[in-house]
Amino acid sequence: MPNPAPRTRTAGVLLHPTSLPGPHGIGELGAEARAFVDWLGDAGVGRWQVLPLVPPGAGHSPYATPAALAMDPRLIDPRELVRDGLLDSVPPAPRLSPDRADFDASAAFKAPLLRAATERLLSGADHPLAAALAAFRRTSDWVDDASLFLALRGVYGGAPWWAWPAPIRDRDATALAEARRTHAAAVDHEVALQFLVARQWDALRAHAHARGVRVIGDLPIYVDLDSVDVWAARDQFQLHPDGSPRAVAGVPPDYFSETGQLWGNPLYDWEQMARDGYGFWRRRLARTFEQVDIVRIDHFRAFAAYWEVPAGAPDARGGRWVDGPGRALFDALASSIGDSPIIAEDLGIVGPEVHALLDAVGFPGMKVLHFAFGGGADNAYLPHNHVTNCVVYSGTHDNDTTVGWWQHASEPVRDHVRRYLRTDGSDIADVMCRAALGSVADTAVVPLQDVLGLGGDARMNVPGLAHGNWSWRVRGDAFNPATASRLRELTTLFDRCETPARG
């Protein structure tokens, strides 16, 4: 398979849209998002990396979702709906924190506005967007199933699909047709929400392209058990006849957890998937590339070998490694995705089989500087060991901010950093950003928190923590000419400046 990675040096900033500033409790896809994109362009940054754009699952996590091909309607900016003629006005939102996302309060504020907007859109064929909605529904082969599933979750009080009435649970054709008729209004509402969030995202992405910014998206390798993705394709997973999993996904003990991480996702039946040329995966990747320009596949190592944990196990320590599909999957995908650029998240316990698969498919892997220090000179994450075909990060959404990492680092790690980077640690975020941007890696990505030098209270996620994650937000005054100029100096200095300056 030809190497799909871009061969020019480029810089990126990691920031999920929910972390953007704005008046409605969480970040959205309107004016503040465009201002951030303009700031990226002014800073010479050609990549914006986001987390999965899906409807979130438990704990508001974007890595858990009831519909992996859908988008998160919470991202809709109601002010844009006024421009579209779907709302007359947007009332003032309740006073909400500018520093932490309040997902529940934001959803409560937006719910009647979104309901009013979809009702106006669906009320007749004479609305200017009616034809576009019809085209979206006709060409999005995933949206009717996803919308029916989301509607039925409401009908059945949030119960998981395996607890639904048997004919619906087992997707009896007659029962499904009746459900679509009975709950047509709820399904149409969900379809309209998907249309509206996609419309706002497409406009924002077009604005990014105009500023020379391309979007790096994130594709979790697994999907949730309680999702339309499993309900509609049960034969693609290792399930018992009643829908319960035979085994579940996780990872063994590692840097993040002494007991491993028990994710609980159902495992794929790779032999069954191979029979139709991995159609499930061709569809997922094609849908993701409709939304973003570059795809980071999370937990890529599971394609080589995955950690299988018996269903019902208390933690992940009792699992075992099982061979994944390997290169056969990517050979099958080549005809549908071609040279589309993919980044492989190859962190964690990585054996020779993972390196062999990466070499075979040519995708760039990841180097995280937080993992580079405290050992020997042969650590692959140290900048002098980087290769061009990789993506270097100071840290990721799962790491503490660099300032927080430094504050909690052991003395051997600190000593190594001091000697290697010639710093006393007082400017650690700036030094680590410089180390990433100065690497030979083709692409360097730094979290916005590190660009701004923020402490651990700005951390996005603590793996294994069920609640309290994903809520950090940035204030709008961070996107000012001074910070853009300072970052542009670095992107220019290290030959990563892709976007032209305005004016």
Short mmCIF file of C-alpha atoms in Angstrom, two decimals:
data_model
loop_
_atom_site.label_atom_id
_atom_site.label_comp_id
_atom_site.label_asym_id
_atom_site.label_seq_id
_atom_site.Cartn_x
_atom_site.Cartn_y
_atom_site.Cartn_z
CA MET A 1 0.00 0.00 0.00
CA PRO A 2 1.50 3.41 -0.91
CA ASN A 3 2.42 5.74 1.89
CA PRO A 4 -0.48 8.19 2.36
CA ALA A 5 1.31 10.54 4.75
CA PRO A 6 1.94 14.11 3.66
CA ARG A 7 5.62 14.72 3.02
CA THR A 8 5.76 18.40 3.91
CA ARG A 9 6.52 19.73 7.36
CA THR A 10 3.43 21.01 9.07
CA ALA A 11 2.20 22.03 12.51
CA GLY A 12 -1.08 21.32 14.24
CA VAL A 13 -3.00 22.33 17.35
CA LEU A 14 -5.18 19.87 19.26
CA LEU A 15 -8.49 21.30 20.49
CA HIS A 16 -11.90 19.64 20.55
CA PRO A 17 -14.78 21.92 19.46
CA THR A 18 -16.56 21.57 22.81
CA SER A 19 -13.55 23.36 24.37
CA LEU A 20 -14.09 26.48 22.28
CA PRO A 21 -15.43 29.65 23.93
CA GLY A 22 -19.01 30.77 23.47
CA PRO A 23 -22.14 31.84 25.36
CA HIS A 24 -24.13 28.60 25.44
CA GLY A 25 -22.27 26.36 27.89
CA ILE A 26 -20.05 24.43 25.45
CA GLY A 27 -18.06 25.23 22.35
CA GLU A 28 -19.97 25.29 19.07
CA LEU A 29 -19.42 25.53 15.32
CA GLY A 30 -20.21 29.22 14.81
CA ALA A 31 -18.41 32.53 15.17
CA GLU A 32 -16.00 31.49 17.92
CA ALA A 33 -14.93 28.43 15.94
CA ARG A 34 -14.26 30.58 12.87
CA ALA A 35 -12.22 32.96 15.03
CA PHE A 36 -10.13 30.02 16.26
CA VAL A 37 -9.54 28.88 12.68
CA ASP A 38 -8.47 32.40 11.74
CA TRP A 39 -6.09 32.39 14.70
CA LEU A 40 -4.59 29.10 13.49
CA GLY A 41 -4.07 30.61 10.06
CA ASP A 42 -2.46 33.70 11.55
CA ALA A 43 -0.15 31.43 13.57
CA GLY A 44 1.00 29.52 10.49
CA VAL A 45 -0.68 26.33 11.73
CA GLY A 46 -1.98 24.11 8.94
CA ARG A 47 -3.63 21.35 10.97
CA TRP A 48 -6.49 21.40 13.48
CA GLN A 49 -6.84 18.12 15.37
CA VAL A 50 -10.18 17.29 16.96
CA LEU A 51 -11.52 14.36 18.97
CA PRO A 52 -14.37 12.22 17.59
CA LEU A 53 -17.28 14.41 16.48
CA VAL A 54 -19.89 11.82 17.44
CA PRO A 55 -22.83 12.09 19.86
CA PRO A 56 -21.14 11.44 23.21
CA GLY A 57 -21.75 8.50 25.49
CA ALA A 58 -21.34 7.96 29.21
CA GLY A 59 -19.55 10.76 31.02
CA HIS A 60 -19.89 12.96 27.90
CA SER A 61 -17.02 11.02 26.34
CA PRO A 62 -16.49 11.44 22.59
CA TYR A 63 -14.91 7.97 22.64
CA ALA A 64 -18.24 6.37 23.56
CA THR A 65 -21.26 6.91 21.35
CA PRO A 66 -24.63 5.42 20.44
CA ALA A 67 -24.03 6.22 16.76
CA ALA A 68 -20.48 6.16 15.40
CA LEU A 69 -21.40 7.57 11.97
CA ALA A 70 -23.45 10.46 13.36
CA MET A 71 -22.32 13.87 14.65
CA ASP A 72 -22.91 15.60 17.97
CA PRO A 73 -25.94 17.93 17.76
CA ARG A 74 -24.70 19.70 20.89
CA LEU A 75 -22.19 21.43 18.61
CA ILE A 76 -24.95 23.30 16.76
CA ASP A 77 -24.71 27.06 17.26
CA PRO A 78 -28.32 28.33 17.51
CA ARG A 79 -27.23 31.77 16.28
CA GLU A 80 -26.45 30.18 12.91
CA LEU A 81 -30.01 28.85 12.81
CA VAL A 82 -31.28 32.44 12.91
CA ARG A 83 -29.22 33.14 9.79
CA ASP A 84 -30.79 30.09 8.15
CA GLY A 85 -34.28 31.34 8.90
CA LEU A 86 -35.00 28.46 11.29
CA LEU A 87 -35.21 30.61 14.42
CA ASP A 88 -36.39 34.18 14.86
CA SER A 89 -33.93 34.87 17.69
CA VAL A 90 -31.85 33.24 20.41
CA PRO A 91 -32.66 34.26 23.98
CA PRO A 92 -29.82 34.98 26.41
CA ALA A 93 -28.38 31.79 27.88
CA PRO A 94 -28.22 31.31 31.65
CA ARG A 95 -24.96 32.40 33.24
CA LEU A 96 -22.58 29.47 32.69
CA SER A 97 -18.90 29.00 33.41
CA PRO A 98 -16.57 30.17 30.63
CA ASP A 99 -13.89 27.74 31.86
CA ARG A 100 -15.76 24.42 32.10
CA ALA A 101 -18.30 22.91 29.75
CA ASP A 102 -21.72 22.46 31.34
CA PHE A 103 -23.12 19.83 29.02
CA ASP A 104 -26.41 19.32 30.83
CA ALA A 105 -27.27 23.00 31.22
CA SER A 106 -26.30 23.65 27.60
CA ALA A 107 -28.49 20.79 26.38
CA ALA A 108 -31.44 22.02 28.44
CA PHE A 109 -31.07 25.53 27.02
CA LYS A 110 -30.76 24.36 23.42
CA ALA A 111 -33.41 21.63 23.40
CA PRO A 112 -36.45 23.88 22.76
CA LEU A 113 -34.47 25.94 20.24
CA LEU A 114 -33.41 22.88 18.28
CA ARG A 115 -36.93 21.48 18.43
CA ALA A 116 -38.35 24.73 17.07
CA ALA A 117 -35.74 24.82 14.31
CA THR A 118 -36.34 21.25 13.14
CA GLU A 119 -40.11 21.73 13.23
CA ARG A 120 -39.82 24.78 11.02
CA LEU A 121 -37.47 22.93 8.66
CA LEU A 122 -39.76 19.90 8.48
CA SER A 123 -43.03 21.82 8.26
CA GLY A 124 -43.13 22.03 4.49
CA ALA A 125 -41.25 21.76 1.22
CA ASP A 126 -41.18 25.54 0.75
CA HIS A 127 -38.35 26.20 3.21
CA PRO A 128 -35.12 27.14 1.38
CA LEU A 129 -33.25 24.27 3.07
CA ALA A 130 -35.91 21.60 2.45
CA ALA A 131 -34.29 20.35 -0.75
CA ALA A 132 -30.87 20.19 0.91
CA LEU A 133 -32.34 18.19 3.80
CA ALA A 134 -33.95 15.76 1.36
CA ALA A 135 -30.66 15.34 -0.49
CA PHE A 136 -28.80 14.77 2.77
CA ARG A 137 -31.24 12.05 3.79
CA ARG A 138 -31.12 10.42 0.38
CA THR A 139 -27.32 10.30 0.16
CA SER A 140 -26.50 9.46 3.80
CA ASP A 141 -27.13 5.74 3.95
CA TRP A 142 -26.46 5.66 7.70
CA VAL A 143 -28.78 8.42 8.87
CA ASP A 144 -32.16 6.67 8.91
CA ASP A 145 -30.92 3.72 10.97
CA ALA A 146 -29.04 6.02 13.35
CA SER A 147 -32.03 8.32 13.74
CA LEU A 148 -34.40 5.41 14.34
CA PHE A 149 -32.05 4.03 17.00
CA LEU A 150 -31.74 7.40 18.75
CA ALA A 151 -35.51 7.86 18.65
CA LEU A 152 -36.14 4.37 20.04
CA ARG A 153 -33.77 5.00 22.92
CA GLY A 154 -36.15 7.76 23.95
CA VAL A 155 -39.20 5.59 23.42
CA TYR A 156 -37.78 2.84 25.63
CA GLY A 157 -36.57 5.16 28.37
CA GLY A 158 -32.87 4.83 27.58
CA ALA A 159 -32.86 1.03 27.91
CA PRO A 160 -30.12 -0.73 25.91
CA TRP A 161 -31.18 -2.27 22.62
CA TRP A 162 -30.90 -5.85 23.90
CA ALA A 163 -33.65 -5.01 26.46
CA TRP A 164 -36.05 -3.78 23.76
CA PRO A 165 -39.02 -5.90 22.63
CA ALA A 166 -37.65 -8.94 20.82
CA PRO A 167 -38.94 -8.06 17.32
CA ILE A 168 -37.27 -4.63 17.49
CA ARG A 169 -34.19 -5.99 19.26
CA ASP A 170 -33.74 -8.56 16.50
CA ARG A 171 -34.62 -6.11 13.70
CA ASP A 172 -37.64 -7.95 12.37
CA ALA A 173 -38.47 -6.18 9.09
CA THR A 174 -42.17 -5.80 9.87
CA ALA A 175 -41.48 -4.47 13.37
CA LEU A 176 -38.95 -1.98 12.06
CA ALA A 177 -41.33 -0.71 9.39
CA GLU A 178 -44.04 -0.23 12.02
CA ALA A 179 -41.61 1.57 14.34
CA ARG A 180 -40.63 3.94 11.55
CA ARG A 181 -44.29 4.76 10.93
CA THR A 182 -45.23 5.09 14.60
CA HIS A 183 -42.24 7.22 15.55
CA ALA A 184 -41.80 9.08 12.26
CA ALA A 185 -41.83 12.52 13.90
CA ALA A 186 -39.07 11.59 16.36
CA VAL A 187 -36.99 10.00 13.59
CA ASP A 188 -37.44 13.04 11.34
CA HIS A 189 -36.30 15.29 14.21
CA GLU A 190 -33.08 13.26 14.61
CA VAL A 191 -32.44 13.33 10.86
CA ALA A 192 -32.92 17.10 10.81
CA LEU A 193 -30.49 17.52 13.71
CA GLN A 194 -27.87 15.52 11.82
CA PHE A 195 -28.44 17.67 8.76
CA LEU A 196 -28.05 20.89 10.73
CA VAL A 197 -24.88 19.89 12.58
CA ALA A 198 -23.35 18.57 9.35
CA ARG A 199 -24.25 21.81 7.57
CA GLN A 200 -22.53 23.92 10.24
CA TRP A 201 -19.48 21.64 10.32
CA ASP A 202 -19.15 21.66 6.53
CA ALA A 203 -19.26 25.46 6.52
CA LEU A 204 -16.63 25.64 9.27
CA ARG A 205 -14.39 23.16 7.48
CA ALA A 206 -14.71 25.15 4.25
CA HIS A 207 -13.66 28.24 6.20
CA ALA A 208 -10.66 26.28 7.50
CA HIS A 209 -9.70 25.23 3.99
CA ALA A 210 -9.88 28.83 2.86
CA ARG A 211 -7.35 29.70 5.58
CA GLY A 212 -5.07 26.80 4.61
CA VAL A 213 -6.07 24.64 7.58
CA ARG A 214 -6.85 20.93 7.25
CA VAL A 215 -8.70 18.94 9.93
CA ILE A 216 -7.29 15.83 11.59
CA GLY A 217 -10.13 13.68 12.89
CA ASP A 218 -10.10 10.80 15.34
CA LEU A 219 -11.57 7.35 14.72
CA PRO A 220 -11.84 5.07 17.77
CA ILE A 221 -11.13 1.50 16.78
CA TYR A 222 -14.07 0.10 18.74
CA VAL A 223 -17.76 0.98 18.89
CA ASP A 224 -20.10 0.80 21.87
CA LEU A 225 -22.19 -2.28 22.58
CA ASP A 226 -25.29 -0.12 23.07
CA SER A 227 -25.08 1.52 19.67
CA VAL A 228 -26.81 1.43 16.33
CA ASP A 229 -23.52 0.19 14.91
CA VAL A 230 -23.82 -3.11 16.83
CA TRP A 231 -27.63 -3.33 16.77
CA ALA A 232 -27.67 -3.04 12.97
CA ALA A 233 -24.72 -5.39 12.36
CA ARG A 234 -24.70 -7.99 15.12
CA ASP A 235 -23.07 -10.59 12.89
CA GLN A 236 -19.93 -8.44 12.74
CA PHE A 237 -19.23 -8.84 16.46
CA GLN A 238 -18.41 -11.58 18.97
CA LEU A 239 -21.84 -11.77 20.62
CA HIS A 240 -24.03 -14.42 22.21
CA PRO A 241 -27.49 -14.93 20.63
CA ASP A 242 -29.05 -12.62 23.24
CA GLY A 243 -26.72 -9.78 22.22
CA SER A 244 -24.36 -10.00 25.19
CA PRO A 245 -20.63 -10.00 24.37
CA ARG A 246 -18.54 -13.16 24.51
CA ALA A 247 -15.47 -11.06 25.31
CA VAL A 248 -14.72 -7.35 25.53
CA ALA A 249 -11.96 -4.91 24.66
CA GLY A 250 -9.35 -3.29 26.85
CA VAL A 251 -5.62 -2.95 27.33
CA PRO A 252 -3.30 -4.59 29.85
CA PRO A 253 -1.64 -2.68 32.70
CA ASP A 254 0.29 0.26 31.31
CA TYR A 255 1.47 3.83 31.93
CA PHE A 256 -2.09 4.95 32.69
CA SER A 257 -3.36 2.13 34.94
CA GLU A 258 -1.90 -0.66 37.09
CA THR A 259 -4.92 -2.87 36.43
CA GLY A 260 -5.17 -2.07 32.74
CA GLN A 261 -8.16 -0.42 31.14
CA LEU A 262 -11.39 -2.37 30.80
CA TRP A 263 -13.20 -0.58 27.99
CA GLY A 264 -16.02 -3.10 27.65
CA ASN A 265 -16.56 -2.65 23.91
CA PRO A 266 -17.63 -5.74 21.97
CA LEU A 267 -14.87 -7.30 19.90
CA TYR A 268 -15.09 -7.68 16.16
CA ASP A 269 -15.58 -11.01 14.45
CA TRP A 270 -12.74 -10.45 12.01
CA GLU A 271 -13.37 -13.71 10.11
CA GLN A 272 -16.95 -12.66 9.43
CA MET A 273 -15.83 -9.15 8.46
CA ALA A 274 -13.38 -10.57 5.94
CA ARG A 275 -16.16 -12.40 4.11
CA ASP A 276 -17.59 -9.20 2.64
CA GLY A 277 -14.27 -7.43 2.20
CA TYR A 278 -14.52 -5.57 5.53
CA GLY A 279 -17.55 -3.58 4.41
CA PHE A 280 -18.18 -2.36 7.97
CA TRP A 281 -14.75 -0.71 8.03
CA ARG A 282 -14.95 0.63 4.48
CA ARG A 283 -18.17 2.37 5.46
CA ARG A 284 -16.74 3.78 8.71
CA LEU A 285 -13.63 5.18 7.08
CA ALA A 286 -15.53 6.59 4.11
CA ARG A 287 -17.93 8.37 6.47
CA THR A 288 -15.06 9.76 8.56
CA PHE A 289 -13.32 11.12 5.47
CA GLU A 290 -16.55 12.93 4.60
CA GLN A 291 -16.02 14.94 7.79
CA VAL A 292 -12.25 15.44 8.03
CA ASP A 293 -9.15 15.58 5.86
CA ILE A 294 -6.83 13.27 7.81
CA VAL A 295 -7.84 10.41 10.10
CA ARG A 296 -6.04 9.33 13.25
CA ILE A 297 -7.04 5.73 14.04
CA ASP A 298 -7.08 5.32 17.80
CA HIS A 299 -5.52 2.13 19.22
CA PHE A 300 -4.14 1.04 15.85
CA ARG A 301 -2.15 -1.71 17.49
CA ALA A 302 -5.32 -3.81 17.84
CA PHE A 303 -5.29 -4.41 14.10
CA ALA A 304 -2.10 -6.39 14.68
CA ALA A 305 -3.12 -7.95 18.00
CA TYR A 306 -5.84 -6.98 20.46
CA TRP A 307 -6.37 -7.54 24.18
CA GLU A 308 -9.33 -9.88 24.72
CA VAL A 309 -10.89 -9.77 28.20
CA PRO A 310 -13.50 -12.35 29.28
CA ALA A 311 -16.93 -10.78 29.61
CA GLY A 312 -17.71 -10.07 33.26
CA ALA A 313 -14.07 -9.76 34.35
CA PRO A 314 -13.57 -7.13 37.10
CA ASP A 315 -10.62 -5.52 35.32
CA ALA A 316 -8.38 -6.01 32.28
CA ARG A 317 -5.59 -8.03 33.90
CA GLY A 318 -7.07 -11.39 32.98
CA GLY A 319 -7.03 -10.78 29.23
CA ARG A 320 -4.89 -12.22 26.46
CA TRP A 321 -3.43 -11.09 23.17
CA VAL A 322 -5.25 -12.33 20.04
CA ASP A 323 -4.14 -11.77 16.45
CA GLY A 324 -6.01 -9.05 14.57
CA PRO A 325 -6.70 -8.88 10.82
CA GLY A 326 -3.31 -7.34 10.02
CA ARG A 327 -2.50 -6.18 6.53
CA ALA A 328 -5.44 -8.05 4.97
CA LEU A 329 -7.80 -5.35 6.26
CA PHE A 330 -5.82 -2.49 4.74
CA ASP A 331 -5.32 -4.29 1.45
CA ALA A 332 -9.11 -4.64 1.28
CA LEU A 333 -9.58 -0.96 2.20
CA ALA A 334 -7.11 0.29 -0.39
CA SER A 335 -9.64 0.27 -3.21
CA SER A 336 -12.06 2.48 -1.30
CA ILE A 337 -9.76 4.86 0.61
CA GLY A 338 -6.78 4.92 -1.76
CA ASP A 339 -4.06 7.23 -0.52
CA SER A 340 -6.27 9.01 1.99
CA PRO A 341 -3.99 10.17 4.81
CA ILE A 342 -4.11 8.11 8.00
CA ILE A 343 -2.20 8.47 11.26
CA ALA A 344 -1.75 5.35 13.38
CA GLU A 345 -2.03 5.80 17.14
CA ASP A 346 0.59 3.20 18.05
CA LEU A 347 1.12 4.01 21.73
CA GLY A 348 1.12 1.61 24.65
CA ILE A 349 2.48 -1.92 24.58
CA VAL A 350 3.73 -2.28 21.02
CA GLY A 351 5.42 -5.46 19.84
CA PRO A 352 7.21 -6.35 16.61
CA GLU A 353 3.93 -7.32 14.97
CA VAL A 354 2.73 -3.71 15.26
CA HIS A 355 5.96 -2.32 13.82
CA ALA A 356 5.71 -4.82 10.96
CA LEU A 357 2.13 -3.78 10.18
CA LEU A 358 3.04 -0.08 10.25
CA ASP A 359 5.96 -0.71 7.94
CA ALA A 360 3.70 -2.66 5.57
CA VAL A 361 0.97 -0.02 5.31
CA GLY A 362 3.27 3.02 5.57
CA PHE A 363 1.12 5.06 7.96
CA PRO A 364 2.96 7.47 10.26
CA GLY A 365 2.94 6.50 13.92
CA MET A 366 3.02 8.80 16.95
CA LYS A 367 5.80 10.05 19.22
CA VAL A 368 4.72 11.62 22.53
CA LEU A 369 7.38 13.65 24.29
CA HIS A 370 5.89 13.05 27.74
CA PHE A 371 6.92 9.40 27.30
CA ALA A 372 10.47 10.21 26.18
CA PHE A 373 12.26 10.95 29.43
CA GLY A 374 13.56 9.04 32.42
CA GLY A 375 15.14 6.12 30.56
CA GLY A 376 17.96 5.55 28.13
CA ALA A 377 19.09 7.29 24.96
CA ASP A 378 17.41 4.60 22.87
CA ASN A 379 13.88 5.69 23.85
CA ALA A 380 12.01 5.97 20.54
CA TYR A 381 10.12 9.06 21.72
CA LEU A 382 13.28 11.13 22.25
CA PRO A 383 13.61 13.68 19.43
CA HIS A 384 16.99 12.38 18.24
CA ASN A 385 15.30 9.04 17.47
CA HIS A 386 12.37 10.46 15.50
CA VAL A 387 11.87 9.69 11.82
CA THR A 388 10.24 11.90 9.22
CA ASN A 389 7.24 9.61 8.74
CA CYS A 390 5.70 10.18 12.16
CA VAL A 391 3.60 12.68 14.07
CA VAL A 392 5.15 14.12 17.22
CA TYR A 393 3.08 15.45 20.12
CA SER A 394 4.10 17.15 23.33
CA GLY A 395 1.13 15.31 24.88
CA THR A 396 -2.29 14.07 23.81
CA HIS A 397 -5.82 14.46 25.16
CA ASP A 398 -5.10 11.55 27.53
CA ASN A 399 -2.02 13.20 29.04
CA ASP A 400 -1.84 15.93 31.61
CA THR A 401 -0.87 19.32 30.24
CA THR A 402 2.89 19.71 29.97
CA VAL A 403 2.94 22.05 32.97
CA GLY A 404 0.90 19.54 35.00
CA TRP A 405 3.08 16.66 33.79
CA TRP A 406 6.22 18.48 34.89
CA GLN A 407 4.77 19.24 38.31
CA HIS A 408 4.10 15.54 38.92
CA ALA A 409 7.15 14.09 37.16
CA SER A 410 9.65 12.02 39.12
CA GLU A 411 13.09 13.40 39.80
CA PRO A 412 14.79 11.03 37.28
CA VAL A 413 12.41 12.29 34.59
CA ARG A 414 13.03 15.91 35.56
CA ASP A 415 16.79 15.41 35.59
CA HIS A 416 16.69 13.89 32.12
CA VAL A 417 14.54 16.76 30.81
CA ARG A 418 16.86 19.37 32.32
CA ARG A 419 19.93 17.86 30.72
CA TYR A 420 18.34 16.97 27.37
CA LEU A 421 16.40 20.19 26.74
CA ARG A 422 18.68 22.56 28.66
CA THR A 423 15.92 23.96 30.84
CA ASP A 424 15.25 24.43 34.53
CA GLY A 425 11.57 23.69 33.94
CA SER A 426 10.30 27.22 34.50
CA ASP A 427 9.37 27.43 30.80
CA ILE A 428 8.59 23.76 30.33
CA ALA A 429 5.52 24.15 28.08
CA ASP A 430 7.38 26.44 25.69
CA VAL A 431 10.43 24.17 25.69
CA MET A 432 8.37 21.07 24.92
CA CYS A 433 6.46 22.84 22.16
CA ARG A 434 9.80 23.87 20.65
CA ALA A 435 11.10 20.31 20.93
CA ALA A 436 8.04 18.98 19.11
CA LEU A 437 8.09 21.63 16.39
CA GLY A 438 11.84 21.24 15.94
CA SER A 439 11.64 17.47 15.44
CA VAL A 440 12.36 15.93 12.03
CA ALA A 441 8.82 14.50 12.13
CA ASP A 442 6.76 15.62 9.15
CA THR A 443 3.90 16.68 11.44
CA ALA A 444 4.05 18.17 14.93
CA VAL A 445 0.88 18.66 16.99
CA VAL A 446 0.66 20.45 20.32
CA PRO A 447 -2.42 20.75 22.54
CA LEU A 448 -3.67 24.31 22.85
CA GLN A 449 -3.13 24.04 26.60
CA ASP A 450 0.62 23.70 25.97
CA VAL A 451 0.68 26.63 23.56
CA LEU A 452 -0.89 28.70 26.34
CA GLY A 453 1.27 27.21 29.10
CA LEU A 454 -1.71 26.07 31.19
CA GLY A 455 -1.53 23.87 34.27
CA GLY A 456 -3.13 20.57 35.15
CA ASP A 457 -6.54 22.09 35.81
CA ALA A 458 -6.81 22.44 32.02
CA ARG A 459 -6.36 18.69 31.47
CA MET A 460 -8.94 17.22 29.08
CA ASN A 461 -9.08 13.57 30.15
CA VAL A 462 -7.81 11.21 32.83
CA PRO A 463 -8.06 7.66 31.42
CA GLY A 464 -10.05 5.36 33.67
CA LEU A 465 -11.89 8.22 35.38
CA ALA A 466 -15.61 7.83 34.67
CA HIS A 467 -16.73 11.38 35.42
CA GLY A 468 -15.33 14.90 35.26
CA ASN A 469 -13.48 14.62 31.96
CA TRP A 470 -13.86 16.45 28.65
CA SER A 471 -15.05 19.71 30.19
CA TRP A 472 -12.09 22.10 29.85
CA ARG A 473 -12.77 25.26 27.83
CA VAL A 474 -10.55 28.06 26.60
CA ARG A 475 -11.46 31.73 26.89
CA GLY A 476 -11.83 33.74 23.72
CA ASP A 477 -9.13 36.25 24.62
CA ALA A 478 -6.53 33.50 24.14
CA PHE A 479 -6.92 33.88 20.37
CA ASN A 480 -5.18 37.21 20.14
CA PRO A 481 -2.53 38.60 17.77
CA ALA A 482 0.24 38.25 20.35
CA THR A 483 -0.22 34.50 20.84
CA ALA A 484 -0.63 33.99 17.09
CA SER A 485 2.56 35.92 16.42
CA ARG A 486 4.51 33.97 19.02
CA LEU A 487 3.35 30.65 17.55
CA ARG A 488 3.97 31.82 14.00
CA GLU A 489 7.55 32.63 14.93
CA LEU A 490 8.00 28.97 15.90
CA THR A 491 6.21 27.51 12.87
CA THR A 492 8.37 29.71 10.65
CA LEU A 493 11.60 28.99 12.55
CA PHE A 494 11.11 25.25 12.19
CA ASP A 495 9.87 25.33 8.58
CA ARG A 496 6.29 24.35 9.44
CA CYS A 497 4.48 27.57 8.47
CA GLU A 498 1.93 26.70 5.79
CA THR A 499 -0.71 29.40 6.00
CA PRO A 500 -0.28 32.92 4.60
CA ALA A 501 -0.52 35.86 6.98
CA ARG A 502 -3.53 38.13 6.57
CA GLY A 503 -2.98 41.69 5.43
#
